[in-house]
Amino acid sequence: MMIRSLREGIDYSTPTGRMVAGIFASLAEYEHTLINERAESARVTAPSPLPGHERNRSPRSRSSTSPRTCSSGRASSTRPVHDAVELEFRASA
């Protein structure tokens, strides 16, 4: 099978074309390795996450770790309340 790159003018059926393709492959591998090394260096030097925030994860909501409760006016029962909504129950007169 013969491959010929029309854009770069490389003919893989010749020894020179295979050499140029090998050089391009080596340069691509070198660049890939440099990118990985820079990314790892950035991860190591990045500031530590805030408490409750783990890397690449959203923080857990407060309601799932320590639910707040409210009591109704008629029957004293505890129920979890969402952080965004504060509810107050009163007995009807």
PDB file of C-alpha atoms in Angstrom:
ATOM      1  CA  MET A   1       0.000   0.000   0.000  1.00  0.00           C
ATOM      2  CA  MET A   2       1.370   3.392  -0.969  1.00  0.00           C
ATOM      3  CA  ILE A   3       0.407   6.566   0.920  1.00  0.00           C
ATOM      4  CA  ARG A   4       1.169   9.999  -0.454  1.00  0.00           C
ATOM      5  CA  SER A   5       0.480  13.252   1.371  1.00  0.00           C
ATOM      6  CA  LEU A   6      -0.547  15.862  -1.171  1.00  0.00           C
ATOM      7  CA  ARG A   7      -0.479  18.806   1.224  1.00  0.00           C
ATOM      8  CA  GLU A   8       3.021  18.175   2.615  1.00  0.00           C
ATOM      9  CA  GLY A   9       4.370  16.529  -0.518  1.00  0.00           C
ATOM     10  CA  ILE A  10       5.571  13.431   1.361  1.00  0.00           C
ATOM     11  CA  ASP A  11       5.657  10.136  -0.509  1.00  0.00           C
ATOM     12  CA  TYR A  12       5.714   7.261   2.000  1.00  0.00           C
ATOM     13  CA  SER A  13       6.793   4.772  -0.656  1.00  0.00           C
ATOM     14  CA  THR A  14      10.306   6.279  -0.794  1.00  0.00           C
ATOM     15  CA  PRO A  15      12.988   6.048   1.900  1.00  0.00           C
ATOM     16  CA  THR A  16      13.112   9.843   2.181  1.00  0.00           C
ATOM     17  CA  GLY A  17       9.331  10.071   2.615  1.00  0.00           C
ATOM     18  CA  ARG A  18       9.376   7.436   5.358  1.00  0.00           C
ATOM     19  CA  MET A  19      12.232   9.293   7.094  1.00  0.00           C
ATOM     20  CA  VAL A  20      10.303  12.590   7.000  1.00  0.00           C
ATOM     21  CA  ALA A  21       7.173  10.845   8.313  1.00  0.00           C
ATOM     22  CA  GLY A  22       9.261   9.352  11.145  1.00  0.00           C
ATOM     23  CA  ILE A  23      10.639  12.791  12.017  1.00  0.00           C
ATOM     24  CA  PHE A  24       7.114  14.246  12.094  1.00  0.00           C
ATOM     25  CA  ALA A  25       5.965  11.386  14.325  1.00  0.00           C
ATOM     26  CA  SER A  26       8.918  11.945  16.683  1.00  0.00           C
ATOM     27  CA  LEU A  27       8.199  15.680  16.877  1.00  0.00           C
ATOM     28  CA  ALA A  28       4.524  14.998  17.601  1.00  0.00           C
ATOM     29  CA  GLU A  29       5.456  12.577  20.394  1.00  0.00           C
ATOM     30  CA  TYR A  30       7.924  15.124  21.827  1.00  0.00           C
ATOM     31  CA  GLU A  31       5.278  17.873  21.825  1.00  0.00           C
ATOM     32  CA  HIS A  32       2.732  15.524  23.447  1.00  0.00           C
ATOM     33  CA  THR A  33       5.218  14.695  26.222  1.00  0.00           C
ATOM     34  CA  LEU A  34       5.943  18.393  26.852  1.00  0.00           C
ATOM     35  CA  ILE A  35       2.229  19.180  27.109  1.00  0.00           C
ATOM     36  CA  ASN A  36       1.750  16.357  29.645  1.00  0.00           C
ATOM     37  CA  GLU A  37       4.735  17.543  31.710  1.00  0.00           C
ATOM     38  CA  ARG A  38       3.438  21.139  31.792  1.00  0.00           C
ATOM     39  CA  ALA A  39      -0.041  19.968  32.779  1.00  0.00           C
ATOM     40  CA  GLU A  40       1.352  17.818  35.598  1.00  0.00           C
ATOM     41  CA  SER A  41       3.505  20.721  36.799  1.00  0.00           C
ATOM     42  CA  ALA A  42       0.444  22.981  36.844  1.00  0.00           C
ATOM     43  CA  ARG A  43      -1.529  20.401  38.852  1.00  0.00           C
ATOM     44  CA  VAL A  44       1.269  20.088  41.414  1.00  0.00           C
ATOM     45  CA  THR A  45       1.719  23.851  41.866  1.00  0.00           C
ATOM     46  CA  ALA A  46      -2.016  24.662  41.857  1.00  0.00           C
ATOM     47  CA  PRO A  47      -3.380  25.915  45.171  1.00  0.00           C
ATOM     48  CA  SER A  48      -5.107  23.341  47.311  1.00  0.00           C
ATOM     49  CA  PRO A  49      -8.889  23.238  46.988  1.00  0.00           C
ATOM     50  CA  LEU A  50     -11.190  24.857  49.511  1.00  0.00           C
ATOM     51  CA  PRO A  51     -12.591  22.681  52.293  1.00  0.00           C
ATOM     52  CA  GLY A  52     -15.484  20.667  50.925  1.00  0.00           C
ATOM     53  CA  HIS A  53     -14.232  21.041  47.359  1.00  0.00           C
ATOM     54  CA  GLU A  54     -12.281  18.169  45.929  1.00  0.00           C
ATOM     55  CA  ARG A  55     -10.450  18.429  42.645  1.00  0.00           C
ATOM     56  CA  ASN A  56     -12.708  18.078  39.605  1.00  0.00           C
ATOM     57  CA  ARG A  57     -15.803  17.566  41.743  1.00  0.00           C
ATOM     58  CA  SER A  58     -18.616  19.887  42.751  1.00  0.00           C
ATOM     59  CA  PRO A  59     -19.027  20.547  46.439  1.00  0.00           C
ATOM     60  CA  ARG A  60     -21.609  18.513  48.295  1.00  0.00           C
ATOM     61  CA  SER A  61     -24.699  20.408  49.358  1.00  0.00           C
ATOM     62  CA  ARG A  62     -25.133  21.196  53.027  1.00  0.00           C
ATOM     63  CA  SER A  63     -28.527  19.518  53.108  1.00  0.00           C
ATOM     64  CA  SER A  64     -27.009  16.134  52.295  1.00  0.00           C
ATOM     65  CA  THR A  65     -24.356  16.331  55.018  1.00  0.00           C
ATOM     66  CA  SER A  66     -26.196  18.014  57.892  1.00  0.00           C
ATOM     67  CA  PRO A  67     -29.884  18.633  57.250  1.00  0.00           C
ATOM     68  CA  ARG A  68     -31.554  21.500  59.082  1.00  0.00           C
ATOM     69  CA  THR A  69     -34.952  20.819  60.509  1.00  0.00           C
ATOM     70  CA  CYS A  70     -38.138  22.755  61.207  1.00  0.00           C
ATOM     71  CA  SER A  71     -41.134  21.896  63.306  1.00  0.00           C
ATOM     72  CA  SER A  72     -44.718  22.400  62.287  1.00  0.00           C
ATOM     73  CA  GLY A  73     -47.168  24.182  64.612  1.00  0.00           C
ATOM     74  CA  ARG A  74     -49.610  21.307  65.066  1.00  0.00           C
ATOM     75  CA  ALA A  75     -47.431  18.246  65.256  1.00  0.00           C
ATOM     76  CA  SER A  76     -43.834  18.582  66.226  1.00  0.00           C
ATOM     77  CA  SER A  77     -42.009  16.712  63.485  1.00  0.00           C
ATOM     78  CA  THR A  78     -38.553  17.202  62.079  1.00  0.00           C
ATOM     79  CA  ARG A  79     -38.115  17.397  58.325  1.00  0.00           C
ATOM     80  CA  PRO A  80     -35.132  18.410  56.194  1.00  0.00           C
ATOM     81  CA  VAL A  81     -35.335  21.925  54.753  1.00  0.00           C
ATOM     82  CA  HIS A  82     -33.558  22.987  51.576  1.00  0.00           C
ATOM     83  CA  ASP A  83     -30.887  25.666  51.990  1.00  0.00           C
ATOM     84  CA  ALA A  84     -32.504  27.985  49.450  1.00  0.00           C
ATOM     85  CA  VAL A  85     -35.909  28.031  51.138  1.00  0.00           C
ATOM     86  CA  GLU A  86     -36.629  28.766  54.782  1.00  0.00           C
ATOM     87  CA  LEU A  87     -40.072  27.546  55.816  1.00  0.00           C
ATOM     88  CA  GLU A  88     -42.039  28.541  58.875  1.00  0.00           C
ATOM     89  CA  PHE A  89     -45.168  26.670  59.832  1.00  0.00           C
ATOM     90  CA  ARG A  90     -47.823  28.267  62.048  1.00  0.00           C
ATOM     91  CA  ALA A  91     -50.973  26.762  63.509  1.00  0.00           C
ATOM     92  CA  SER A  92     -54.137  28.146  61.998  1.00  0.00           C
ATOM     93  CA  ALA A  93     -56.248  30.130  64.475  1.00  0.00           C
TER      94      ALA A  93
END
